[in-house]
CSV table of C-alpha atoms in Angstrom, one decimal:
chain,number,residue,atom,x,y,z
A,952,UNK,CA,0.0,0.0,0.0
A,953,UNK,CA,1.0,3.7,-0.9
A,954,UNK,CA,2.2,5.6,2.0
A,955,UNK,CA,-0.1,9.2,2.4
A,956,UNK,CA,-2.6,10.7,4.9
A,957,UNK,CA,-4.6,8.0,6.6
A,958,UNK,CA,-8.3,8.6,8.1
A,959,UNK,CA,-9.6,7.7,11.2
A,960,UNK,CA,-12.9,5.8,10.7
A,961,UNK,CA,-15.8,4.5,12.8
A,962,UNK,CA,-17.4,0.8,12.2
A,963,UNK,CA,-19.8,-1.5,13.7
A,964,UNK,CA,-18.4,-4.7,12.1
A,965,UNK,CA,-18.4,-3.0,8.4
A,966,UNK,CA,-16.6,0.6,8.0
A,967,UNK,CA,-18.9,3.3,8.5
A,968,UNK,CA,-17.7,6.8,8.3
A,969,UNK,CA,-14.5,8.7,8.0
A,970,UNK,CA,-13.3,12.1,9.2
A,971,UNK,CA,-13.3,13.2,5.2
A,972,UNK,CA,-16.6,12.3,4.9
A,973,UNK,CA,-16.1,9.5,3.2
A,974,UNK,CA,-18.8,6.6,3.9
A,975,UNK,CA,-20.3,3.7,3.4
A,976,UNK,CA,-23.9,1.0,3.8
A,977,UNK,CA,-23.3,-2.6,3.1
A,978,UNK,CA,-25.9,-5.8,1.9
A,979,UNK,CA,-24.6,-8.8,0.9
A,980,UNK,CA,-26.1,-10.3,-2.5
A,981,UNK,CA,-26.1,-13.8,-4.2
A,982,UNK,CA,-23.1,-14.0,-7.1
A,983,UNK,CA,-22.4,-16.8,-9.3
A,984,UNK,CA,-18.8,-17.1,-8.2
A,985,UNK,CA,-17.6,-18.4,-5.4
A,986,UNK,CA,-14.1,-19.2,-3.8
A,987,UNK,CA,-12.9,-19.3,-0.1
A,988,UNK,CA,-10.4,-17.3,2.0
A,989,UNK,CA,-6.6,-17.9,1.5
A,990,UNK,CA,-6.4,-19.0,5.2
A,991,UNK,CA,-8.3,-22.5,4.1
A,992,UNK,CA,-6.7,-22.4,0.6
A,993,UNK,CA,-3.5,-21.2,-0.4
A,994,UNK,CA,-5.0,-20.1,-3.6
A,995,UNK,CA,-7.8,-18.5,-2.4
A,996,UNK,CA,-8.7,-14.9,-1.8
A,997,UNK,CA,-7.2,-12.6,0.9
A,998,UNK,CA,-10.0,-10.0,1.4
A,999,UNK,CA,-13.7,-10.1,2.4
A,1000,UNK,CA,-15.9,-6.9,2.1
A,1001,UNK,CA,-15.3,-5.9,5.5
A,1002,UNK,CA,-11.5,-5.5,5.5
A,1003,UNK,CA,-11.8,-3.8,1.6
A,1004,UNK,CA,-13.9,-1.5,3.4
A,1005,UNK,CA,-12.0,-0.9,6.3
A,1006,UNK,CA,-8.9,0.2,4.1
A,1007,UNK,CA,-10.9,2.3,1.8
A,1008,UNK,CA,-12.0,4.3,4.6
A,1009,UNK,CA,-8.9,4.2,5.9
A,1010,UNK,CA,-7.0,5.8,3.1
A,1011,UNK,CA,-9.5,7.6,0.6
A,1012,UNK,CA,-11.4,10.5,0.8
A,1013,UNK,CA,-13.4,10.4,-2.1
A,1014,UNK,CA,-16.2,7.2,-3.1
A,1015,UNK,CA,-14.5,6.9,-6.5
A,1016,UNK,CA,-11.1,6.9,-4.7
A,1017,UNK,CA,-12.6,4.4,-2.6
A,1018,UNK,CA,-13.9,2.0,-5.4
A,1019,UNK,CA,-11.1,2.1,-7.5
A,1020,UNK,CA,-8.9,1.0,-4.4
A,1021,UNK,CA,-11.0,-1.8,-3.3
A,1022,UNK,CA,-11.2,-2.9,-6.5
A,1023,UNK,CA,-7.8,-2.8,-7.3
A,1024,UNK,CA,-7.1,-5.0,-3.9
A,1025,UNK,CA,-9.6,-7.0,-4.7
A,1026,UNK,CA,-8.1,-7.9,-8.4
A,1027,UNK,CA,-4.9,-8.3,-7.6
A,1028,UNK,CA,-5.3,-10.1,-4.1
A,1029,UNK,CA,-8.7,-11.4,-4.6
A,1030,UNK,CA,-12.5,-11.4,-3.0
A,1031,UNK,CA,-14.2,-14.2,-0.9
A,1032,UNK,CA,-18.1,-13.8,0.2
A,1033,UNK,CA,-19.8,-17.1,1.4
A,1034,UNK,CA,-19.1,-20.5,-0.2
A,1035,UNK,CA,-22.8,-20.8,-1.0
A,1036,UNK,CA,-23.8,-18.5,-4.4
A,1037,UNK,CA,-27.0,-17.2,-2.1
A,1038,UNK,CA,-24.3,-14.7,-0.5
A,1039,UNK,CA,-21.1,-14.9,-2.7
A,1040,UNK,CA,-21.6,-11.2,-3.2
A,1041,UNK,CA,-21.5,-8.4,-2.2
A,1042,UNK,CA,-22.7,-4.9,-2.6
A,1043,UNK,CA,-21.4,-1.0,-0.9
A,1044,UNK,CA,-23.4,1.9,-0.8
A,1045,UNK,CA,-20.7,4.8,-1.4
A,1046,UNK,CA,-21.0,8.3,-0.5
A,1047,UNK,CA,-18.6,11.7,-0.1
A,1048,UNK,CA,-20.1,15.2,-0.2
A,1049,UNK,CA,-20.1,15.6,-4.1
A,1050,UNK,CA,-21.1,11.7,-5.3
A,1051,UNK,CA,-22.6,8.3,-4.3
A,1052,UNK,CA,-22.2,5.6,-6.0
A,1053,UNK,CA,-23.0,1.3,-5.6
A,1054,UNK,CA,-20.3,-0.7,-5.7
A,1055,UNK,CA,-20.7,-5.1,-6.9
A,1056,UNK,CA,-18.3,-7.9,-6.4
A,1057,UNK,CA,-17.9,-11.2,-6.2
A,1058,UNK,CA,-15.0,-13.6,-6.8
A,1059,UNK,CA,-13.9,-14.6,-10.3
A,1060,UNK,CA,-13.2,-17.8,-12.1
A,1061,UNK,CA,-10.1,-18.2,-10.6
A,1062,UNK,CA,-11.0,-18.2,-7.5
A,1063,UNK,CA,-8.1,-15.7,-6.0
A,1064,UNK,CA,-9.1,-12.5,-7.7
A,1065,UNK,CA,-12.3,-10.2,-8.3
A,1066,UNK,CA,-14.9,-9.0,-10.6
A,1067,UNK,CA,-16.4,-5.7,-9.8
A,1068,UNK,CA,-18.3,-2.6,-11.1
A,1069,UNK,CA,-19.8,0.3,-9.7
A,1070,UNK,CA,-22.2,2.6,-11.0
A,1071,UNK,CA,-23.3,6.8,-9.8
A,1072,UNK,CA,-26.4,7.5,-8.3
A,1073,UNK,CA,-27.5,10.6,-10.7
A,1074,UNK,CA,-28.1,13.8,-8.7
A,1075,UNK,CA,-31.2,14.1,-7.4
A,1076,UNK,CA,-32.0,10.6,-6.8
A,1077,UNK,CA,-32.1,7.6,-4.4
A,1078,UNK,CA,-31.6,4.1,-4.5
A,1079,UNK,CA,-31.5,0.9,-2.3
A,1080,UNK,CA,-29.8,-2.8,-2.6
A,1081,UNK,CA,-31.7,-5.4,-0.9
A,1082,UNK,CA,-29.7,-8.4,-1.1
A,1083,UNK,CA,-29.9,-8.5,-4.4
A,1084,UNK,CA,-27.2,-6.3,-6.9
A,1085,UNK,CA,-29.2,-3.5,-8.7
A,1086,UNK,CA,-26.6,-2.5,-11.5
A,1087,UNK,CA,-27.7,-3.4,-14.9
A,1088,UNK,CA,-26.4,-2.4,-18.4
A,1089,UNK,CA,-22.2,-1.1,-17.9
A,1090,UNK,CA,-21.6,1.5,-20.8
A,1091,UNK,CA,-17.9,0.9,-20.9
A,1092,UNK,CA,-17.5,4.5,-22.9
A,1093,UNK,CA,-18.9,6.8,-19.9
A,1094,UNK,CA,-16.5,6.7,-17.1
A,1095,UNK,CA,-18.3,9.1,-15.3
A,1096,UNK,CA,-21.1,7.5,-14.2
A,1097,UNK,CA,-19.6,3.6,-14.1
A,1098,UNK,CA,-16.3,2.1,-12.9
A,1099,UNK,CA,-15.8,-1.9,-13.5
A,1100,UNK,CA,-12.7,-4.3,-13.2
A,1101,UNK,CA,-10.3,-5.2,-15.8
A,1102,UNK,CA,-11.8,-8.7,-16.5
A,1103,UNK,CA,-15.3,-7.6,-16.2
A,1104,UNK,CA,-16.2,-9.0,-19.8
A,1105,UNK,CA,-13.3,-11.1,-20.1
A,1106,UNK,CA,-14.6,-13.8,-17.1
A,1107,UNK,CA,-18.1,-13.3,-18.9
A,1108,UNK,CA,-17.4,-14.1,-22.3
A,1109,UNK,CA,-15.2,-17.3,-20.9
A,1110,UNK,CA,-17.5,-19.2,-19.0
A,1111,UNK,CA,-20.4,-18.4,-22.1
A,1112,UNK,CA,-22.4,-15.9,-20.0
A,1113,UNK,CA,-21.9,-13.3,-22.4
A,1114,UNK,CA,-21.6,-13.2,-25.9
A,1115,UNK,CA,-20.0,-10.1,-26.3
A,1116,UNK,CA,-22.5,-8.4,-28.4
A,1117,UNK,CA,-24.5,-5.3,-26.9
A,1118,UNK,CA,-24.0,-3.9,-23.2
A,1119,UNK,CA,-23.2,-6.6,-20.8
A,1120,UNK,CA,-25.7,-6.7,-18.1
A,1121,UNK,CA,-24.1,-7.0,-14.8
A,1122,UNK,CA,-26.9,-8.8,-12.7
A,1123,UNK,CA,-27.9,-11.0,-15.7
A,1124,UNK,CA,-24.7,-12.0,-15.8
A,1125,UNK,CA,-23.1,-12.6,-12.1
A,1126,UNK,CA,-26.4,-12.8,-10.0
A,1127,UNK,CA,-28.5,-15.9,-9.2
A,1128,UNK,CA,-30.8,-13.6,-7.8
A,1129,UNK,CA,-33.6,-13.8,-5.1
A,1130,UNK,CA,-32.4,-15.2,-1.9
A,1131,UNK,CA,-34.9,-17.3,-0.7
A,1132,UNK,CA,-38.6,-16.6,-2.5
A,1133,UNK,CA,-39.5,-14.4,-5.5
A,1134,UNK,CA,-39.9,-11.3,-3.5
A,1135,UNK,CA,-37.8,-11.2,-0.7
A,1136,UNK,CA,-35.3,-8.3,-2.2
A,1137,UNK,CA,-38.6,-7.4,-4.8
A,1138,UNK,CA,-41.1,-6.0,-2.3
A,1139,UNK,CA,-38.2,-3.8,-0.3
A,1140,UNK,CA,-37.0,-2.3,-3.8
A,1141,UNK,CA,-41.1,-1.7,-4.3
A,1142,UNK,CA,-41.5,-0.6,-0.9
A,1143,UNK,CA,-38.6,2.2,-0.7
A,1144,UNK,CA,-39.5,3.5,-4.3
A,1145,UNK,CA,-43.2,3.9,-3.5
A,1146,UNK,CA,-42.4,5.9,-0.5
A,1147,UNK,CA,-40.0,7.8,-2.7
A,1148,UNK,CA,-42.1,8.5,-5.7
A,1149,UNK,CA,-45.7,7.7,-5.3
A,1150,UNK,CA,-46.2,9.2,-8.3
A,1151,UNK,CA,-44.7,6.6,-10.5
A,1152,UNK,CA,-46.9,4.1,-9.1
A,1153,UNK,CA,-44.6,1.1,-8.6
A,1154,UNK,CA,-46.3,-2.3,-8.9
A,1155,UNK,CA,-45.5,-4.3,-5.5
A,1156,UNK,CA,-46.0,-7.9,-7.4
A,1157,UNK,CA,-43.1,-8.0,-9.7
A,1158,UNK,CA,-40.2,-8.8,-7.8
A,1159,UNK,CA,-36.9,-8.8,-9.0
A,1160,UNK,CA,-36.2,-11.2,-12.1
A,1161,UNK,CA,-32.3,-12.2,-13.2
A,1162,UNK,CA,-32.8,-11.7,-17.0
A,1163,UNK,CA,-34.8,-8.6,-17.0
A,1164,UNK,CA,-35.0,-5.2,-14.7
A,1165,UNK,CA,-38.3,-5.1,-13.2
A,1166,UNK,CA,-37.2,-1.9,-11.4
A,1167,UNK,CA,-35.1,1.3,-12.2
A,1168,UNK,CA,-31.7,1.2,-10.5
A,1169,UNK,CA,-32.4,4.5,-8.8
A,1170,UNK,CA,-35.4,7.0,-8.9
A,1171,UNK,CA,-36.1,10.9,-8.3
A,1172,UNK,CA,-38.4,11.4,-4.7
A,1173,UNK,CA,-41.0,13.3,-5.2
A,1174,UNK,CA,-40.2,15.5,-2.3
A,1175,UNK,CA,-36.8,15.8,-0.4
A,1176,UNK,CA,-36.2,12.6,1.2
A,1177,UNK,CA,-35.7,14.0,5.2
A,1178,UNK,CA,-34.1,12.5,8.2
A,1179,UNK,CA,-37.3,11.5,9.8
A,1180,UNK,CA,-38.6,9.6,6.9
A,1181,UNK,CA,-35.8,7.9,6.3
A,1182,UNK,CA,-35.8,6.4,10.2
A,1183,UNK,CA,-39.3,5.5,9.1
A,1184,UNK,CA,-38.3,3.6,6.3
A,1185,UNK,CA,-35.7,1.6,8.5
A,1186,UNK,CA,-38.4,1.1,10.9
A,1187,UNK,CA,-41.3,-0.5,8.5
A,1188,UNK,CA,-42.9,-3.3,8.0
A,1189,UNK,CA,-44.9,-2.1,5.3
A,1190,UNK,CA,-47.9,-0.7,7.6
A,1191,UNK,CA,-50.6,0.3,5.8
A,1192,UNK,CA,-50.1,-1.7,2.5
A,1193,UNK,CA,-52.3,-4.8,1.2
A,1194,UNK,CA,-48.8,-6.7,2.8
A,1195,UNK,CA,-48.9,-4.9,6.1
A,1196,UNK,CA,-47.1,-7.4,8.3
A,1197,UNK,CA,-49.4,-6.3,11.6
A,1198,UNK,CA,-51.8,-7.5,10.3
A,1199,UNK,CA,-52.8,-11.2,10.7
A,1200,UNK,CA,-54.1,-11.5,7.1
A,1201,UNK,CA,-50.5,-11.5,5.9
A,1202,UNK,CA,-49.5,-13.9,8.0
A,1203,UNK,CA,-48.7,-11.2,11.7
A,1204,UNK,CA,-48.2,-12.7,14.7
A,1205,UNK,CA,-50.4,-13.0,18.1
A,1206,UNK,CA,-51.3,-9.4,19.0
A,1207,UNK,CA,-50.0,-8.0,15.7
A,1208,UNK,CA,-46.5,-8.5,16.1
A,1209,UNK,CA,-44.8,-8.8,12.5
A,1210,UNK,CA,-41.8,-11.0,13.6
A,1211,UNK,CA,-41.5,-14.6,12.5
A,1212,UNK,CA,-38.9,-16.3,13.8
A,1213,UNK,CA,-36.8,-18.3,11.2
A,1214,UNK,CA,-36.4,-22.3,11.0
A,1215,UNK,CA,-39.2,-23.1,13.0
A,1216,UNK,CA,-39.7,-27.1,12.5
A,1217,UNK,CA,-43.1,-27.1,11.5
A,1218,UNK,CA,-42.2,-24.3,8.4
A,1219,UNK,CA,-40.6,-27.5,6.6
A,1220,UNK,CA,-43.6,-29.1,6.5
A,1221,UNK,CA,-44.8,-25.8,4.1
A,1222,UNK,CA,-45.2,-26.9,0.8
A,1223,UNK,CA,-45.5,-23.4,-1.0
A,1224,UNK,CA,-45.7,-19.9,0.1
A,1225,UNK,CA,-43.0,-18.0,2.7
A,1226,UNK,CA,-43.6,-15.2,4.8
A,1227,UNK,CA,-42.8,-11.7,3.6
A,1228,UNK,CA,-39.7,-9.7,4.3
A,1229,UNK,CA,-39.6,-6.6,6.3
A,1230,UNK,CA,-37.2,-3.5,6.5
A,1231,UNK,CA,-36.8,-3.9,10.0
A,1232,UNK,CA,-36.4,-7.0,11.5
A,1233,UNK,CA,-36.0,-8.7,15.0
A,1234,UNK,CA,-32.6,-10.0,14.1
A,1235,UNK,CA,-31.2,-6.3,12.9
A,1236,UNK,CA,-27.9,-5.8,14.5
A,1237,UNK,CA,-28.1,-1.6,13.6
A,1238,UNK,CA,-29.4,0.4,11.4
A,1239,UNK,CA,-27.5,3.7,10.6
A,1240,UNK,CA,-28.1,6.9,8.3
A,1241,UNK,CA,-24.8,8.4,7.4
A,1242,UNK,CA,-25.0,12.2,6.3
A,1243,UNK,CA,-22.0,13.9,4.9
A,1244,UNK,CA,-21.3,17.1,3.8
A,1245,UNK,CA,-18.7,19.0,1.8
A,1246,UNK,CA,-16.1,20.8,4.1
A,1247,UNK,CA,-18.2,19.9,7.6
A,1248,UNK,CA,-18.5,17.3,10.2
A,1249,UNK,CA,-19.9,13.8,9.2
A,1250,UNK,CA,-22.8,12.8,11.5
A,1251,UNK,CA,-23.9,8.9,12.1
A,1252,UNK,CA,-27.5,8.8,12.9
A,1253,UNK,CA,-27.0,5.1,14.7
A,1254,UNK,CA,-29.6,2.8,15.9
A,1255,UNK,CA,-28.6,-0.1,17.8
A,1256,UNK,CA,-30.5,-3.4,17.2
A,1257,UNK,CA,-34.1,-3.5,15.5
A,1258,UNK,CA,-34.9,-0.1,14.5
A,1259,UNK,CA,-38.6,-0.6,15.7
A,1260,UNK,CA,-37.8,-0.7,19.2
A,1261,UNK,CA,-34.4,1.5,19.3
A,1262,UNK,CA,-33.3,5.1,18.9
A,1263,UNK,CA,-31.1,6.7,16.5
A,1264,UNK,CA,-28.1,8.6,18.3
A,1265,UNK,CA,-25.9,11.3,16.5
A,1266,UNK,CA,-22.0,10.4,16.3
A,1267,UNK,CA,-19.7,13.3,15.4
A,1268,UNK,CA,-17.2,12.0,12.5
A,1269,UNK,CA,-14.6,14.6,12.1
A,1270,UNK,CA,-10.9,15.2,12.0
A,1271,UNK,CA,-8.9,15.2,15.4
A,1272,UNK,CA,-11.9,13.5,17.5
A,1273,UNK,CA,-12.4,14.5,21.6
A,1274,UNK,CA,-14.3,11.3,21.6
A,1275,UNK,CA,-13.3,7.8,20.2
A,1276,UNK,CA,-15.4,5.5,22.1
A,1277,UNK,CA,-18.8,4.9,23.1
A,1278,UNK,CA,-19.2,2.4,25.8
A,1279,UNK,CA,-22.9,2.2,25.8
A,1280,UNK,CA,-22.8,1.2,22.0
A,1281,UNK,CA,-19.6,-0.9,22.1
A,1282,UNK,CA,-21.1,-3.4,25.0
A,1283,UNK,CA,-22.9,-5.8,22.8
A,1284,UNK,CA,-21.8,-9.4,24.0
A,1285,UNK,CA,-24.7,-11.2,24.0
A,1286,UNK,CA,-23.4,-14.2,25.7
A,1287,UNK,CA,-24.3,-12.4,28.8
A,1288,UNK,CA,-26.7,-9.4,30.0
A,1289,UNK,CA,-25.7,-6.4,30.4
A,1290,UNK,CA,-26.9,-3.0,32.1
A,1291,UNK,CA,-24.7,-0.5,31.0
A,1292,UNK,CA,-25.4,-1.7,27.3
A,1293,UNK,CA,-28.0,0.2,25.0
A,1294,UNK,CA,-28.3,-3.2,22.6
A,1295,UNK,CA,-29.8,-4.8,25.9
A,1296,UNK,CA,-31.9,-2.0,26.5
A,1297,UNK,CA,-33.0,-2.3,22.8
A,1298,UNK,CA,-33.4,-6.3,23.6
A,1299,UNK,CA,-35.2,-6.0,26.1
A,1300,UNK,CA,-37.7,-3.6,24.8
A,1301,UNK,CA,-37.8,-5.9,21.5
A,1302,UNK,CA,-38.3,-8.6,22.8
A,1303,UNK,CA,-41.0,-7.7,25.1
A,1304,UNK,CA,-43.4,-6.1,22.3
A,1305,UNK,CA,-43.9,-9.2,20.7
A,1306,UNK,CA,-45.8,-10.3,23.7
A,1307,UNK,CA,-48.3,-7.4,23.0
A,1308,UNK,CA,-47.1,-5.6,19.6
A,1309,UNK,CA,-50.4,-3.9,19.0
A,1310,UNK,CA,-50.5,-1.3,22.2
A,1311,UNK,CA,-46.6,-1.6,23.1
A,1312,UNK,CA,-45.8,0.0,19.7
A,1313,UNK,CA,-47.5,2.9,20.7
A,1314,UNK,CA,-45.4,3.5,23.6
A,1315,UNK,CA,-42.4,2.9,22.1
A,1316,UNK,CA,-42.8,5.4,19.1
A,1317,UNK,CA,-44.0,7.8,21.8
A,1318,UNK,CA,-40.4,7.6,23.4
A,1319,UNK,CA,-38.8,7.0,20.6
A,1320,UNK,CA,-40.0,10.4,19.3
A,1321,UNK,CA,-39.7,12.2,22.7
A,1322,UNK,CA,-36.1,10.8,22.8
A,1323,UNK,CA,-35.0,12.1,18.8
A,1324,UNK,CA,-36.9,15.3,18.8
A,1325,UNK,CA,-34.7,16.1,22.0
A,1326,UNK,CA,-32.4,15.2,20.1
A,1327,UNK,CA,-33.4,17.0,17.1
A,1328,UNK,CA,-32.9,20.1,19.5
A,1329,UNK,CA,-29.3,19.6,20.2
A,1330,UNK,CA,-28.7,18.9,16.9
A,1331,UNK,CA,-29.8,22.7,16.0
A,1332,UNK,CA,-28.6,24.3,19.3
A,1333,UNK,CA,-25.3,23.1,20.1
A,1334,UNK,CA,-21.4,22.7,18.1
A,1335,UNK,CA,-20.6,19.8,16.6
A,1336,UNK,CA,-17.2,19.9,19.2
A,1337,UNK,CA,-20.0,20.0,22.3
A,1338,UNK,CA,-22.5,17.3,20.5
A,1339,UNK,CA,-19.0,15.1,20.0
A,1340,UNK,CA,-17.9,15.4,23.7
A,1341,UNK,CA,-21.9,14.6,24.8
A,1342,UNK,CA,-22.6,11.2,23.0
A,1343,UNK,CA,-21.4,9.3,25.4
A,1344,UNK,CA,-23.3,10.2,28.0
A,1345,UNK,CA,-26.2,10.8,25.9
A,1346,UNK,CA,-26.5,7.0,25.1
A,1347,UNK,CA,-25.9,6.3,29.0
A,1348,UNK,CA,-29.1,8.4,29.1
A,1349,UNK,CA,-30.6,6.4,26.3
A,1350,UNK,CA,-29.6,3.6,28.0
A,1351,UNK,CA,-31.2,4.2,30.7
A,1352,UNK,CA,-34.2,5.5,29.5
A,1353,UNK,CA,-34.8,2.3,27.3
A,1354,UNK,CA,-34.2,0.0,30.5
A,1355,UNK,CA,-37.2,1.9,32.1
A,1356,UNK,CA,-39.1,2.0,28.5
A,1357,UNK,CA,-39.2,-1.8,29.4
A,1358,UNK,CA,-39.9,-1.8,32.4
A,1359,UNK,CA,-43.1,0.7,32.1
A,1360,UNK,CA,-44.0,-1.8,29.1
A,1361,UNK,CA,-43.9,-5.0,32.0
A,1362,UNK,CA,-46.1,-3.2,34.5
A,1363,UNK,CA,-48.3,-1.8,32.2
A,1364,UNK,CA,-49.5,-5.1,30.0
A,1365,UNK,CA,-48.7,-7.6,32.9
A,1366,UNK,CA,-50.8,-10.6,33.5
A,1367,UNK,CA,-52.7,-10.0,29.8
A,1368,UNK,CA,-53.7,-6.5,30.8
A,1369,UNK,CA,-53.7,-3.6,28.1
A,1370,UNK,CA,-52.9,-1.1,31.0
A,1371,UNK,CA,-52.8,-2.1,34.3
A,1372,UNK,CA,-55.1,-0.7,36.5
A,1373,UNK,CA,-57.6,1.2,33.8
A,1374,UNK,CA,-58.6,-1.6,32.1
A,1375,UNK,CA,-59.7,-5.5,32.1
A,1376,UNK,CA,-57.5,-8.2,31.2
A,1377,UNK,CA,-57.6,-8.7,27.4
């Protein structure tokens, strides 16, 4: 590696921000190349997304910096996702204050180096990857608005899924698509764009198909997409639509919770049919919204666990930090409780509105928005050097809070009660 200026960076298992600016969302996606790490073979690959990431973030400053160092590393020393094609690859959501960008990759045919390609997010728009790769056609003549490894066509063209005429298709090509059922990544594409752009009417039933785009790769909001909504979007379960997952006609739980556990042993006896796919789920480790802007301090927006029940706390990502840690976020063990630790708070809250989804959620968006619009005030009131210095003890308070959140949510639907005390047991 090139010896220069080096960035400090924050992560939460993948690399999220850096003091430039400079960040970055990740979703792994099927490829149809696999190949394993060089520490079971010798000629096997030497990076995994997570460490690509971690380098770009440590040395660039700029997304397109960013992309073609990762996928220079990744050529020359090679990519490894899962063993299995459902998660071979993998796909980064890349941002600086001018451009964003989504970066593909998954191993190539010889197992120890990379095929790649990254296409711009025009101005003015949004996009999302939901385990699935988005990028479609590559114009190899406009190298502003795509980016794509040396063997790109070459790998195509060799194992016959390409014939070299026309513009090669990069999910056609290197995707096997869907993870599990036809609309597991289709109905989150459907659901972000129709939030986006109502206006361009989006049908929910068409999934996402290998051989043919049944989405655009990006799309113009009809209104500015804001903080708030976008905390919203992490949050849903599609409420309100025909496939509202509260609701037991699409297949909610006991008291409308929207969480089905995976690998239950009766599911196997289920010929046909699967259970749909929410934004947020029980399993989420965090959820994060990363805003950066030219010439200022990056801010994290970061929610720890499932985004229904948590909060979304500011982190400060600039140059010569006051603060580098943030015990009440970095105490996540979960091989044993506990109390200082804002994922247990989160846990607990979690874990407790399944028992009564339909009135808990009420409380819990009550102090979830009593928590973030204070929040929202500090935000506007203070320096980004005093909001830096308070974040730790602000998610000790959050901490805190969340604890007694679950708590209030015990005493208040104990014993099958809707609200203890006011009302009969039901």
């Amino acid at each position: 590696m090139p010896e220069g200026t080096t960035y400090g960076y924050w992560e939460a298992a993948y690399g999220l921000m850096n003091e430039a600016g400079l960040c970055m969302g990740e979703s792994s996606c099927s490829g149809r190349l696999t190949t394993v790490p060089i520490d079971e073979n010798p000629h096997g690959a030497l990076f995994w997304v997570g460490e690509l990431a971690s380098v770009a973030l440590e040395i660039c400053s700029t997304a397109r910096g960013a992309i073609e160092t990762m996928g220079r590393l990744a050529e020359e020393h090679g990519f490894y996702g899962t063993p299995e094609v459902e998660e071979a690859g993998e796909a980064l959501t890349i941002a600086d204050g001018d451009e964003a960008w989504v970066f593909h990759i998954l191993a190539d045919d010889t197992g120890n180096g990379a095929v790649w390609a990254a296409e711009k997010v025009p101005k003015g728009h949004a996009t999302i990857v939901p385990n699935v790769f988005v990028i479609r056609e590559i114009d190899p003549d406009d190298d502003q608005n795509f980016m794509f490894s040396k063997n790109l066509f070459d790998v195509a063209e060799r194992l016959g899924w390409w014939d070299g005429n026309g513009r090669l298709d990069f999910t056609q090509t290197y995707s096997v698509g869907e993870y599990t059922h036809p609309y597991y990544a289709g109905r989150r594409l459907w659901r972000a764009f129709s939030l986006w752009a109502p206006s361009q009417n989006f049908d929910p039933k068409l999934g996402v198909e290998v051989d043919r785009p049944t989405y655009p790769f990006s799309v113009k909001p009809d209104e500015p997409i804001t903080l708030a909504k976008m905390k919203s979007l992490y949050r849903d379960h599609m409420e309100g639509t025909q496939y509202d997952l509260t609701k037991h006609v699409t297949a909610g739980g006991a008291f409308g919770t929207p969480n089905s556990y995976a690998e239950a042993e009766a599911e196997h006896s289920i010929e046909y049919g699967a259970c749909e796919r929410a934004i947020s789920l029980f399993r989420t480790q965090d959820a994060y919204i990363a805003v950066t802007h030219k010439g200022k301090p990056g801010v994290i927006h970061f929610a720890i666990g499932a985004p229904h029940a948590s909060v979304f706390a500011p982190i400060i990502v600039k140059p010569n930090p006051s603060v580098t840690s943030i015990p009440a976020l970095e105490n996540t063990w979960q091989g044993e409780f506990n109390g200082n630790s804002l994922w247990w708070a989160v846990l607990s809250v979690s874990n407790m509105m399944d028992l009564k989804w339909c009135y808990m959620i009420k409380d819990v968006q009550k102090a979830q928005k009593e928590a973030e619009d204070e929040i929202d005030f500090m935000m506007k009131n203070k320096s980004f050097d005093d909001l830096e210095k308070q974040t730790p003890a602000l998610c000790d308070s959050l901490t805190r809070r969340w604890f007694e959140l679950h708590y209030t949510l015990l005493g208040r639907y104990q014993n099958g009660y809707t609200n203890w005390g006011y009302s009969k047991p039901g």
